[in-house]
mmCIF file of C-alpha atoms in Angstrom:
data_model
loop_
_atom_site.group_PDB
_atom_site.id
_atom_site.type_symbol
_atom_site.label_atom_id
_atom_site.label_comp_id
_atom_site.label_asym_id
_atom_site.label_seq_id
_atom_site.Cartn_x
_atom_site.Cartn_y
_atom_site.Cartn_z
ATOM 1 C CA MET A 1 40.496 28.254 -34.247
ATOM 2 C CA ALA A 2 38.439 25.053 -34.601
ATOM 3 C CA ALA A 3 40.164 21.803 -33.128
ATOM 4 C CA PRO A 4 41.425 19.491 -35.681
ATOM 5 C CA PRO A 5 39.191 16.133 -36.297
ATOM 6 C CA PRO A 6 40.584 13.218 -34.348
ATOM 7 C CA ALA A 7 41.900 11.403 -37.046
ATOM 8 C CA ALA A 8 44.165 14.522 -38.251
ATOM 9 C CA ALA A 9 45.295 14.995 -34.807
ATOM 10 C CA ALA A 10 46.515 11.490 -34.792
ATOM 11 C CA ALA A 11 48.459 12.169 -37.804
ATOM 12 C CA VAL A 12 49.957 15.018 -36.309
ATOM 13 C CA ARG A 13 51.131 13.112 -32.999
ATOM 14 C CA GLY A 14 52.383 10.313 -35.320
ATOM 15 C CA PRO A 15 51.835 6.676 -36.605
ATOM 16 C CA THR A 16 51.516 5.303 -32.982
ATOM 17 C CA ALA A 17 48.887 7.521 -32.025
ATOM 18 C CA ALA A 18 47.008 6.874 -35.203
ATOM 19 C CA HIS A 19 47.483 2.990 -34.445
ATOM 20 C CA GLU A 20 45.912 3.487 -31.035
ATOM 21 C CA MET A 21 42.913 5.608 -32.343
ATOM 22 C CA ALA A 22 41.950 2.691 -35.127
ATOM 23 C CA ALA A 23 42.278 0.131 -32.275
ATOM 24 C CA GLU A 24 39.674 2.242 -30.302
ATOM 25 C CA GLU A 25 37.076 2.637 -33.406
ATOM 26 C CA PRO A 26 34.422 -0.005 -33.753
ATOM 27 C CA SER A 27 35.155 -2.416 -36.697
ATOM 28 C CA GLY A 28 31.498 -2.789 -37.213
ATOM 29 C CA THR A 29 31.790 -6.366 -38.011
ATOM 30 C CA SER A 30 30.333 -9.058 -35.739
ATOM 31 C CA GLU A 31 32.420 -11.969 -34.384
ATOM 32 C CA ALA A 32 32.514 -15.045 -36.787
ATOM 33 C CA PRO A 33 31.040 -18.189 -35.098
ATOM 34 C CA GLY A 34 34.290 -19.849 -33.162
ATOM 35 C CA GLU A 35 36.476 -17.066 -33.229
ATOM 36 C CA ALA A 36 36.577 -17.234 -29.392
ATOM 37 C CA LEU A 37 37.018 -20.651 -29.363
ATOM 38 C CA ARG A 38 39.678 -20.532 -32.426
ATOM 39 C CA ALA A 39 41.752 -17.844 -30.519
ATOM 40 C CA SER A 40 41.999 -20.062 -27.106
ATOM 41 C CA LEU A 41 42.634 -23.289 -29.085
ATOM 42 C CA CYS A 42 45.086 -22.562 -31.520
ATOM 43 C CA PRO A 43 47.959 -19.907 -31.996
ATOM 44 C CA PRO A 44 47.697 -16.856 -34.338
ATOM 45 C CA SER A 45 48.268 -18.084 -37.955
ATOM 46 C CA PRO A 46 48.355 -16.147 -41.153
ATOM 47 C CA LEU A 47 46.454 -19.090 -42.644
ATOM 48 C CA ALA A 48 42.602 -18.569 -43.492
ATOM 49 C CA ALA A 49 40.666 -19.747 -40.509
ATOM 50 C CA PRO A 50 38.128 -22.522 -41.068
ATOM 51 C CA ARG A 51 34.761 -21.213 -41.294
ATOM 52 C CA ALA A 52 32.488 -24.220 -42.370
ATOM 53 C CA ALA A 53 32.425 -27.890 -42.102
ATOM 54 C CA GLY A 54 33.971 -30.259 -44.410
ATOM 55 C CA GLY A 55 37.146 -31.711 -45.559
ATOM 56 C CA SER A 56 38.980 -28.237 -46.490
ATOM 57 C CA SER A 57 37.837 -26.672 -42.946
ATOM 58 C CA TYR A 58 39.174 -29.479 -41.155
ATOM 59 C CA LEU A 59 42.736 -29.351 -43.061
ATOM 60 C CA ALA A 60 42.827 -25.589 -42.531
ATOM 61 C CA ALA A 61 42.002 -26.332 -38.786
ATOM 62 C CA CYS A 62 44.751 -28.859 -38.413
ATOM 63 C CA ARG A 63 47.380 -26.692 -40.282
ATOM 64 C CA ALA A 64 46.204 -23.841 -37.684
ATOM 65 C CA CYS A 65 46.761 -26.210 -34.673
ATOM 66 C CA GLY A 66 50.032 -27.748 -36.307
ATOM 67 C CA VAL A 67 48.616 -31.337 -36.344
ATOM 68 C CA SER A 68 48.295 -33.929 -38.942
ATOM 69 C CA PRO A 69 44.785 -34.638 -40.239
ATOM 70 C CA ALA A 70 43.013 -37.896 -39.665
ATOM 71 C CA SER A 71 42.937 -39.674 -43.225
ATOM 72 C CA CYS A 72 39.715 -41.476 -42.428
ATOM 73 C CA LEU A 73 38.007 -38.171 -41.635
ATOM 74 C CA LEU A 74 39.269 -36.889 -45.084
ATOM 75 C CA ARG A 75 37.855 -39.897 -46.727
ATOM 76 C CA ARG A 76 34.565 -39.736 -44.850
ATOM 77 C CA PRO A 77 31.637 -39.956 -47.253
ATOM 78 C CA PRO A 78 28.999 -37.058 -46.550
ATOM 79 C CA GLY A 79 26.808 -37.919 -43.886
ATOM 80 C CA THR A 80 25.343 -37.010 -40.416
ATOM 81 C CA ALA A 81 27.732 -39.007 -38.274
ATOM 82 C CA ILE A 82 31.649 -38.713 -37.628
ATOM 83 C CA PRO A 83 32.998 -41.937 -36.484
ATOM 84 C CA LEU A 84 36.143 -41.635 -35.339
ATOM 85 C CA ARG A 85 36.873 -44.255 -32.494
ATOM 86 C CA HIS A 86 40.304 -45.642 -31.762
ATOM 87 C CA ARG A 87 42.439 -43.070 -33.935
ATOM 88 C CA GLY A 88 44.780 -41.676 -31.585
ATOM 89 C CA LEU A 89 43.492 -38.006 -32.146
ATOM 90 C CA GLY A 90 44.994 -36.710 -28.679
ATOM 91 C CA PRO A 91 44.295 -33.352 -27.118
ATOM 92 C CA ARG A 92 45.731 -31.261 -30.307
ATOM 93 C CA GLY A 93 43.907 -33.478 -32.543
ATOM 94 C CA ALA A 94 40.495 -33.119 -30.789
ATOM 95 C CA LYS A 95 41.192 -29.144 -30.869
ATOM 96 C CA ALA A 96 41.465 -29.105 -34.795
ATOM 97 C CA LEU A 97 38.291 -31.241 -34.995
ATOM 98 C CA ALA A 98 36.648 -28.744 -32.719
ATOM 99 C CA LEU A 99 37.463 -25.880 -34.747
ATOM 100 C CA SER A 100 35.994 -27.439 -37.843
ATOM 101 C CA LEU A 101 32.665 -28.269 -36.261
ATOM 102 C CA VAL A 102 31.919 -25.112 -34.552
ATOM 103 C CA ALA A 103 29.772 -23.631 -37.582
ATOM 104 C CA ASP A 104 28.972 -27.198 -38.696
ATOM 105 C CA THR A 105 25.103 -27.684 -39.360
ATOM 106 C CA SER A 106 25.055 -31.308 -40.916
ATOM 107 C CA ILE A 107 26.879 -33.391 -38.215
ATOM 108 C CA ILE A 108 24.449 -34.754 -35.350
ATOM 109 C CA LYS A 109 26.170 -37.784 -34.192
ATOM 110 C CA LEU A 110 30.083 -37.343 -32.765
ATOM 111 C CA ASP A 111 31.720 -40.703 -31.798
ATOM 112 C CA LEU A 112 35.433 -39.872 -30.613
ATOM 113 C CA GLY A 113 35.593 -43.064 -28.155
ATOM 114 C CA ASP A 114 39.258 -44.261 -27.245
ATOM 115 C CA ASN A 115 40.986 -41.362 -28.407
ATOM 116 C CA TRP A 116 43.177 -40.309 -25.401
ATOM 117 C CA LEU A 117 41.859 -36.918 -25.327
ATOM 118 C CA LEU A 118 42.430 -36.128 -21.891
ATOM 119 C CA GLY A 119 41.159 -33.095 -20.029
ATOM 120 C CA GLU A 120 42.530 -30.674 -22.584
ATOM 121 C CA GLY A 121 40.848 -32.496 -25.341
ATOM 122 C CA ALA A 122 37.602 -32.591 -23.780
ATOM 123 C CA ALA A 123 37.699 -29.038 -22.913
ATOM 124 C CA ALA A 124 38.154 -28.094 -26.635
ATOM 125 C CA ILE A 125 35.105 -30.367 -27.574
ATOM 126 C CA ALA A 126 33.271 -28.911 -24.869
ATOM 127 C CA GLU A 127 33.684 -25.368 -26.050
ATOM 128 C CA MET A 128 32.842 -26.388 -29.473
ATOM 129 C CA LEU A 129 29.513 -27.992 -27.972
ATOM 130 C CA LYS A 130 28.566 -24.444 -26.325
ATOM 131 C CA GLU A 131 28.202 -23.198 -29.908
ATOM 132 C CA ASN A 132 27.243 -25.872 -31.999
ATOM 133 C CA CYS A 133 23.461 -26.453 -31.942
ATOM 134 C CA TYR A 134 23.141 -29.493 -34.143
ATOM 135 C CA ILE A 135 25.126 -32.301 -32.488
ATOM 136 C CA SER A 136 22.676 -34.270 -30.197
ATOM 137 C CA ASP A 137 24.585 -37.845 -29.761
ATOM 138 C CA VAL A 138 28.032 -37.761 -28.230
ATOM 139 C CA ASN A 139 30.627 -40.252 -27.398
ATOM 140 C CA LEU A 140 33.436 -39.356 -25.397
ATOM 141 C CA SER A 141 34.175 -42.843 -23.769
ATOM 142 C CA ASP A 142 37.527 -44.179 -22.889
ATOM 143 C CA ASN A 143 39.687 -41.099 -23.055
ATOM 144 C CA LYS A 144 40.968 -40.580 -19.575
ATOM 145 C CA LEU A 145 39.037 -37.324 -19.439
ATOM 146 C CA GLY A 146 39.482 -37.088 -15.336
ATOM 147 C CA THR A 147 38.401 -34.063 -13.417
ATOM 148 C CA GLU A 148 39.464 -31.709 -15.575
ATOM 149 C CA GLY A 149 37.174 -33.161 -18.410
ATOM 150 C CA ALA A 150 34.363 -33.508 -15.902
ATOM 151 C CA LYS A 151 34.517 -29.658 -15.397
ATOM 152 C CA ALA A 152 34.779 -28.678 -18.919
ATOM 153 C CA LEU A 153 31.704 -31.029 -19.936
ATOM 154 C CA SER A 154 29.768 -29.808 -16.848
ATOM 155 C CA ALA A 155 30.096 -26.236 -18.037
ATOM 156 C CA MET A 156 29.132 -27.219 -21.519
ATOM 157 C CA LEU A 157 25.977 -28.804 -20.372
ATOM 158 C CA LEU A 158 24.825 -25.903 -18.307
ATOM 159 C CA GLU A 159 24.623 -24.070 -21.737
ATOM 160 C CA ASN A 160 24.208 -26.831 -24.271
ATOM 161 C CA ASN A 161 20.271 -27.496 -24.956
ATOM 162 C CA THR A 162 20.828 -29.940 -27.908
ATOM 163 C CA ILE A 163 22.705 -33.268 -26.538
ATOM 164 C CA VAL A 164 20.118 -36.076 -26.085
ATOM 165 C CA SER A 165 22.589 -39.025 -25.722
ATOM 166 C CA LEU A 166 26.072 -38.618 -23.763
ATOM 167 C CA GLN A 167 28.584 -41.441 -23.259
ATOM 168 C CA LEU A 168 31.331 -40.833 -20.759
ATOM 169 C CA SER A 169 32.250 -44.332 -19.547
ATOM 170 C CA GLY A 170 35.832 -45.330 -18.948
ATOM 171 C CA ASN A 171 37.082 -41.910 -18.052
ATOM 172 C CA GLU A 172 38.563 -42.090 -14.552
ATOM 173 C CA PHE A 173 35.945 -40.193 -13.105
ATOM 174 C CA ASP A 174 36.229 -40.144 -9.286
ATOM 175 C CA ASP A 175 34.503 -38.342 -6.395
ATOM 176 C CA HIS A 176 35.850 -35.121 -6.988
ATOM 177 C CA ALA A 177 34.608 -35.342 -10.682
ATOM 178 C CA ALA A 178 31.211 -36.391 -9.461
ATOM 179 C CA LYS A 179 30.619 -32.787 -8.052
ATOM 180 C CA TYR A 180 30.935 -31.078 -11.495
ATOM 181 C CA LEU A 181 28.883 -33.863 -13.133
ATOM 182 C CA ALA A 182 26.159 -33.774 -10.491
ATOM 183 C CA ASP A 183 25.709 -30.116 -11.188
ATOM 184 C CA ALA A 184 25.328 -30.647 -14.837
ATOM 185 C CA ILE A 185 22.595 -33.434 -14.125
ATOM 186 C CA THR A 186 20.789 -31.122 -11.608
ATOM 187 C CA ALA A 187 20.665 -28.266 -14.209
ATOM 188 C CA ASN A 188 20.386 -29.883 -17.680
ATOM 189 C CA SER A 189 17.038 -31.136 -18.712
ATOM 190 C CA LYS A 190 17.820 -32.128 -22.264
ATOM 191 C CA VAL A 191 20.167 -35.237 -22.090
ATOM 192 C CA GLU A 192 18.088 -38.373 -21.959
ATOM 193 C CA ILE A 193 20.708 -40.977 -22.221
ATOM 194 C CA LEU A 194 23.884 -40.711 -20.132
ATOM 195 C CA ASP A 195 26.472 -43.189 -19.649
ATOM 196 C CA LEU A 196 28.809 -42.962 -16.501
ATOM 197 C CA SER A 197 29.765 -46.685 -16.235
ATOM 198 C CA TYR A 198 33.595 -47.913 -15.754
ATOM 199 C CA ASN A 199 34.683 -45.039 -13.725
ATOM 200 C CA ARG A 200 35.909 -44.592 -10.189
ATOM 201 C CA PHE A 201 32.764 -43.319 -8.282
ATOM 202 C CA GLY A 202 32.642 -43.854 -4.589
ATOM 203 C CA ASP A 203 30.319 -43.517 -1.929
ATOM 204 C CA LYS A 204 30.775 -39.396 -1.854
ATOM 205 C CA ALA A 205 30.047 -39.457 -5.786
ATOM 206 C CA GLY A 206 27.069 -41.772 -4.694
ATOM 207 C CA GLU A 207 25.542 -38.872 -2.485
ATOM 208 C CA VAL A 208 26.023 -35.927 -4.849
ATOM 209 C CA LEU A 209 24.759 -37.893 -8.006
ATOM 210 C CA GLY A 210 21.930 -39.371 -5.966
ATOM 211 C CA MET A 211 20.883 -35.822 -5.174
ATOM 212 C CA ALA A 212 21.204 -34.626 -8.729
ATOM 213 C CA ILE A 213 19.080 -37.724 -9.842
ATOM 214 C CA ALA A 214 16.292 -36.605 -7.638
ATOM 215 C CA GLU A 215 16.338 -33.260 -9.174
ATOM 216 C CA ASN A 216 16.753 -34.128 -12.644
ATOM 217 C CA ILE A 217 13.811 -33.725 -14.860
ATOM 218 C CA GLY A 218 15.256 -35.088 -18.354
ATOM 219 C CA LEU A 219 17.037 -38.487 -17.988
ATOM 220 C CA LYS A 220 15.512 -41.462 -19.141
ATOM 221 C CA GLU A 221 18.260 -43.745 -19.371
ATOM 222 C CA LEU A 222 21.332 -43.852 -16.904
ATOM 223 C CA LYS A 223 24.106 -46.353 -16.914
ATOM 224 C CA ILE A 224 26.442 -46.114 -13.849
ATOM 225 C CA SER A 225 27.635 -49.873 -13.752
ATOM 226 C CA TRP A 226 31.322 -51.016 -12.960
ATOM 227 C CA ASN A 227 32.099 -48.282 -10.203
ATOM 228 C CA HIS A 228 32.557 -48.414 -6.418
ATOM 229 C CA PHE A 229 29.256 -47.679 -5.006
ATOM 230 C CA HIS A 230 28.989 -49.414 -1.774
ATOM 231 C CA SER A 231 26.181 -49.353 1.258
ATOM 232 C CA GLU A 232 25.998 -45.522 1.687
ATOM 233 C CA GLY A 233 26.596 -44.526 -1.779
ATOM 234 C CA ALA A 234 24.284 -47.218 -3.061
ATOM 235 C CA ALA A 235 21.418 -45.861 -0.656
ATOM 236 C CA ALA A 236 21.746 -42.371 -1.775
ATOM 237 C CA LEU A 237 21.497 -43.511 -5.222
ATOM 238 C CA ALA A 238 18.337 -45.180 -4.169
ATOM 239 C CA ARG A 239 16.795 -42.378 -2.593
ATOM 240 C CA GLY A 240 17.731 -40.558 -5.815
ATOM 241 C CA LEU A 241 15.703 -43.168 -7.769
ATOM 242 C CA GLY A 242 12.600 -42.887 -5.394
ATOM 243 C CA ALA A 243 12.342 -39.420 -5.857
ATOM 244 C CA ASN A 244 12.974 -39.063 -9.719
ATOM 245 C CA ILE A 245 9.781 -39.165 -11.789
ATOM 246 C CA PHE A 246 11.444 -39.463 -15.327
ATOM 247 C CA LEU A 247 13.895 -42.202 -15.176
ATOM 248 C CA LYS A 248 12.949 -45.315 -17.054
ATOM 249 C CA VAL A 249 16.187 -47.436 -17.322
ATOM 250 C CA LEU A 250 18.801 -47.779 -14.607
ATOM 251 C CA ASP A 251 21.985 -50.020 -14.720
ATOM 252 C CA VAL A 252 23.832 -49.835 -11.140
ATOM 253 C CA SER A 253 25.491 -53.620 -12.107
ATOM 254 C CA TYR A 254 28.990 -54.700 -10.888
ATOM 255 C CA ASN A 255 28.839 -52.293 -7.659
ATOM 256 C CA GLY A 256 29.014 -53.252 -4.235
ATOM 257 C CA PHE A 257 25.284 -52.385 -3.237
ATOM 258 C CA ASP A 258 25.135 -55.159 -0.838
ATOM 259 C CA ASN A 259 22.086 -55.951 1.544
ATOM 260 C CA SER A 260 21.564 -52.265 2.599
ATOM 261 C CA GLY A 261 21.538 -50.810 -0.935
ATOM 262 C CA ALA A 262 19.249 -53.502 -2.121
ATOM 263 C CA ALA A 263 16.875 -52.792 0.754
ATOM 264 C CA ALA A 264 16.979 -48.889 -0.071
ATOM 265 C CA LEU A 265 16.367 -49.754 -3.676
ATOM 266 C CA GLY A 266 13.027 -51.760 -2.465
ATOM 267 C CA GLU A 267 11.993 -49.084 -0.601
ATOM 268 C CA ALA A 268 12.647 -46.683 -3.741
ATOM 269 C CA LEU A 269 10.482 -49.161 -5.907
ATOM 270 C CA LYS A 270 7.492 -48.485 -3.444
ATOM 271 C CA THR A 271 7.106 -45.113 -4.550
ATOM 272 C CA ASN A 272 8.756 -44.897 -7.991
ATOM 273 C CA ASN A 273 5.921 -45.440 -10.700
ATOM 274 C CA VAL A 274 8.169 -44.632 -13.865
ATOM 275 C CA LEU A 275 11.079 -47.010 -13.894
ATOM 276 C CA GLU A 276 10.722 -49.847 -16.460
ATOM 277 C CA GLU A 277 14.172 -51.653 -16.437
ATOM 278 C CA LEU A 278 16.417 -52.133 -13.656
ATOM 279 C CA ASN A 279 19.803 -53.798 -13.834
ATOM 280 C CA ILE A 280 21.309 -54.824 -10.022
ATOM 281 C CA SER A 281 23.460 -57.733 -11.297
ATOM 282 C CA ASN A 282 26.738 -58.664 -9.316
ATOM 283 C CA ASN A 283 26.166 -56.327 -6.341
ATOM 284 C CA ARG A 284 26.722 -58.811 -3.329
ATOM 285 C CA ILE A 285 23.110 -59.202 -2.538
ATOM 286 C CA SER A 286 22.647 -61.895 -0.400
ATOM 287 C CA VAL A 287 19.350 -63.877 0.664
ATOM 288 C CA GLU A 288 18.811 -61.074 3.285
ATOM 289 C CA GLY A 289 19.104 -58.203 0.694
ATOM 290 C CA ALA A 290 16.819 -60.100 -1.822
ATOM 291 C CA LEU A 291 14.369 -60.443 0.593
ATOM 292 C CA ARG A 292 14.246 -56.847 1.741
ATOM 293 C CA PHE A 293 14.641 -55.762 -2.052
ATOM 294 C CA ALA A 294 11.413 -57.847 -2.772
ATOM 295 C CA VAL A 295 9.278 -55.804 -0.425
ATOM 296 C CA GLY A 296 9.357 -52.978 -2.955
ATOM 297 C CA LEU A 297 8.268 -55.538 -5.722
ATOM 298 C CA LYS A 298 4.886 -56.014 -3.986
ATOM 299 C CA GLU A 299 3.886 -52.639 -4.385
ATOM 300 C CA ASN A 300 5.698 -51.470 -7.817
ATOM 301 C CA LYS A 301 3.606 -51.610 -10.978
ATOM 302 C CA THR A 302 5.794 -50.229 -13.721
ATOM 303 C CA LEU A 303 8.818 -52.232 -13.641
ATOM 304 C CA LYS A 304 9.174 -54.515 -16.584
ATOM 305 C CA THR A 305 12.776 -55.888 -16.619
ATOM 306 C CA LEU A 306 14.703 -56.904 -13.658
ATOM 307 C CA ASN A 307 18.162 -58.383 -13.764
ATOM 308 C CA MET A 308 19.651 -59.855 -10.470
ATOM 309 C CA ILE A 309 21.956 -62.395 -11.689
ATOM 310 C CA ARG A 310 25.615 -63.142 -10.349
ATOM 311 C CA ASN A 311 24.374 -62.307 -6.633
ATOM 312 C CA PRO A 312 24.635 -64.736 -3.829
ATOM 313 C CA MET A 313 20.788 -64.728 -3.016
ATOM 314 C CA GLN A 314 20.616 -68.860 -3.128
ATOM 315 C CA ASN A 315 17.110 -70.402 -4.125
ATOM 316 C CA GLU A 316 15.710 -68.829 -0.906
ATOM 317 C CA GLY A 317 16.339 -65.161 -2.124
ATOM 318 C CA CYS A 318 15.112 -65.962 -5.756
ATOM 319 C CA CYS A 319 11.999 -67.564 -4.209
ATOM 320 C CA GLY A 320 11.292 -64.521 -2.089
ATOM 321 C CA VAL A 321 11.590 -62.365 -5.322
ATOM 322 C CA LEU A 322 9.118 -64.527 -7.236
ATOM 323 C CA LYS A 323 6.660 -64.750 -4.298
ATOM 324 C CA ALA A 324 6.856 -60.919 -4.162
ATOM 325 C CA LEU A 325 5.732 -60.742 -7.734
ATOM 326 C CA GLN A 326 2.888 -63.024 -7.267
ATOM 327 C CA ALA A 327 1.445 -61.366 -4.392
ATOM 328 C CA ASN A 328 1.090 -58.316 -6.636
ATOM 329 C CA PRO A 329 -1.704 -58.641 -8.848
ATOM 330 C CA GLY A 330 -0.547 -55.236 -10.689
ATOM 331 C CA THR A 331 2.956 -56.079 -11.385
ATOM 332 C CA GLY A 332 4.455 -55.319 -14.832
ATOM 333 C CA VAL A 333 7.383 -57.640 -14.775
ATOM 334 C CA GLU A 334 7.782 -59.435 -18.185
ATOM 335 C CA ILE A 335 11.615 -60.337 -17.925
ATOM 336 C CA LEU A 336 13.240 -61.681 -14.783
ATOM 337 C CA ASP A 337 16.992 -62.977 -14.510
ATOM 338 C CA LEU A 338 17.709 -64.796 -11.677
ATOM 339 C CA PRO A 339 20.855 -66.660 -10.347
ATOM 340 C CA VAL A 340 19.355 -70.108 -10.033
ATOM 341 C CA SER A 341 18.930 -73.146 -12.419
ATOM 342 C CA VAL A 342 15.485 -74.552 -11.289
ATOM 343 C CA THR A 343 12.401 -74.566 -13.603
ATOM 344 C CA PRO A 344 9.442 -74.253 -11.304
ATOM 345 C CA GLU A 345 6.149 -72.832 -12.464
ATOM 346 C CA ARG A 346 4.110 -70.543 -10.307
ATOM 347 C CA ARG A 347 0.844 -68.592 -10.390
ATOM 348 C CA GLY A 348 0.197 -65.733 -8.279
ATOM 349 C CA ARG A 349 -3.002 -63.828 -7.205
ATOM 350 C CA GLY A 350 -5.363 -62.653 -10.175
ATOM 351 C CA GLY A 351 -4.308 -65.242 -12.742
ATOM 352 C CA LYS A 352 -0.966 -63.961 -12.972
ATOM 353 C CA LYS A 353 1.261 -66.615 -14.170
ATOM 354 C CA PHE A 354 5.239 -66.806 -14.056
ATOM 355 C CA HIS A 355 7.109 -69.434 -15.865
ATOM 356 C CA VAL A 356 10.677 -69.448 -15.126
ATOM 357 C CA GLN A 357 12.977 -71.042 -17.619
ATOM 358 C CA CYS A 358 16.606 -71.662 -17.249
ATOM 359 C CA VAL A 359 18.639 -70.394 -20.645
ATOM 360 C CA ASN A 360 22.590 -70.270 -20.584
ATOM 361 C CA ASP A 361 22.705 -70.427 -16.750
ATOM 362 C CA LYS A 362 20.184 -67.767 -16.382
ATOM 363 C CA VAL A 363 16.743 -68.007 -15.302
ATOM 364 C CA LEU A 364 14.135 -66.107 -17.674
ATOM 365 C CA ALA A 365 11.179 -65.401 -16.063
ATOM 366 C CA GLU A 366 8.096 -64.164 -18.146
ATOM 367 C CA GLY A 367 4.896 -63.058 -16.940
ATOM 368 C CA PHE A 368 1.682 -63.902 -19.175
#
C-alpha cells in the first residue's frame, strides 16, 4: 500500500503535526528590507509594519515601538535632509526613526545631534545604516554614545560603503571606545570627513588611532580637538600623519601635545606631502617645541594653512616658525596664525615674501 502524502499524514496525526510541517516548508517569499532590524528593535505587533519612507511609515514605526512621534518630522517638507537636533528622541525614538529609514531612498543627510540616543539608540541607527545605501552625511554628535555606541558604529562602518561625512563629537568616547573606532578607520575607505572632537581620548587612544590613520586610505578631513592627547599619544598621532597619504585637513587643537608632540609633528611634515591645513592651537607648545616643529616647515611644500595660536611660544618661537618658512623656497603656506602681537615684514629666499598682520589678537601671515 502506498504511503500517504506528507500533508495527509500530518492531518492524520493531528493539527499540531500539520502546523510543524507548515513551519518546515519554505514560504517562497524573500524577507522584506528591514525585517531583521524590525524584529530586533520592536516587539511583535499586529500593526502593519512600515515599508517605505514618509510620514505614514514613521507613524507606523512609532506605533510599533510604542513612542510618540516627533511632530517636526511629521511636518517636514519633502527633501533630502532630516534635521532633528535637540529633539530629545532618546533610544526608543531612534529605533522608530531607524525603522522608517531602512528602505528610504530619498534621504541623504541625517542630523540627530544632541538627542540623548545613548549606545542603544546608536545601535539602532547603525543597524539601519547597514541596509540603507543612500544616506551619506550623518551627525550623531552630543549623544552620549559611549563604548557601546562606538562598537555598534564600528561594525556598521565595516559594511557601509555610502557614508562620506560622519560627525561623532561629544560622545564620551574613551580609550576603550577608540579600539573599536580604530578598526573602522583602518578598514573603511569611504568616509572622507570624520569629527571625533570633544571626547575623552587619552594616550592609549592616540596609539591605536595613530596606527589606524597610517593605514587609512579614505579620510581627507579629521577633527580630533578637545581630547586628552599628551606627549606619547600625540607622538603616535603624528607618526600616523607622517605615513598617511590622503589626509588634507587635521585639527588637533586643545589637546596637550607639548614640545615632544610638536617635535613629532615637525618630523611628520618632513615626509607628508598631502596635508594642506593643520590646527595645533592651544597645545602647550613652548619656544622649544615651536623651534623643533619648525624643522618640518623647512621641507614641507603642501601645507597652506597653519594655526598655532594660544601656545606659549613667545616671540622667539614665532620668529623661528617664520624663519623656517622663509628658508623654504617651495613652501605653500598662505595663512599663518601665531600667538604674537608684532607686525614685521620679512622676505625669504626666492623672492617669497611674508607679511604678518595682527588681526583680533591673532597674527595672520600671507605668502605672496
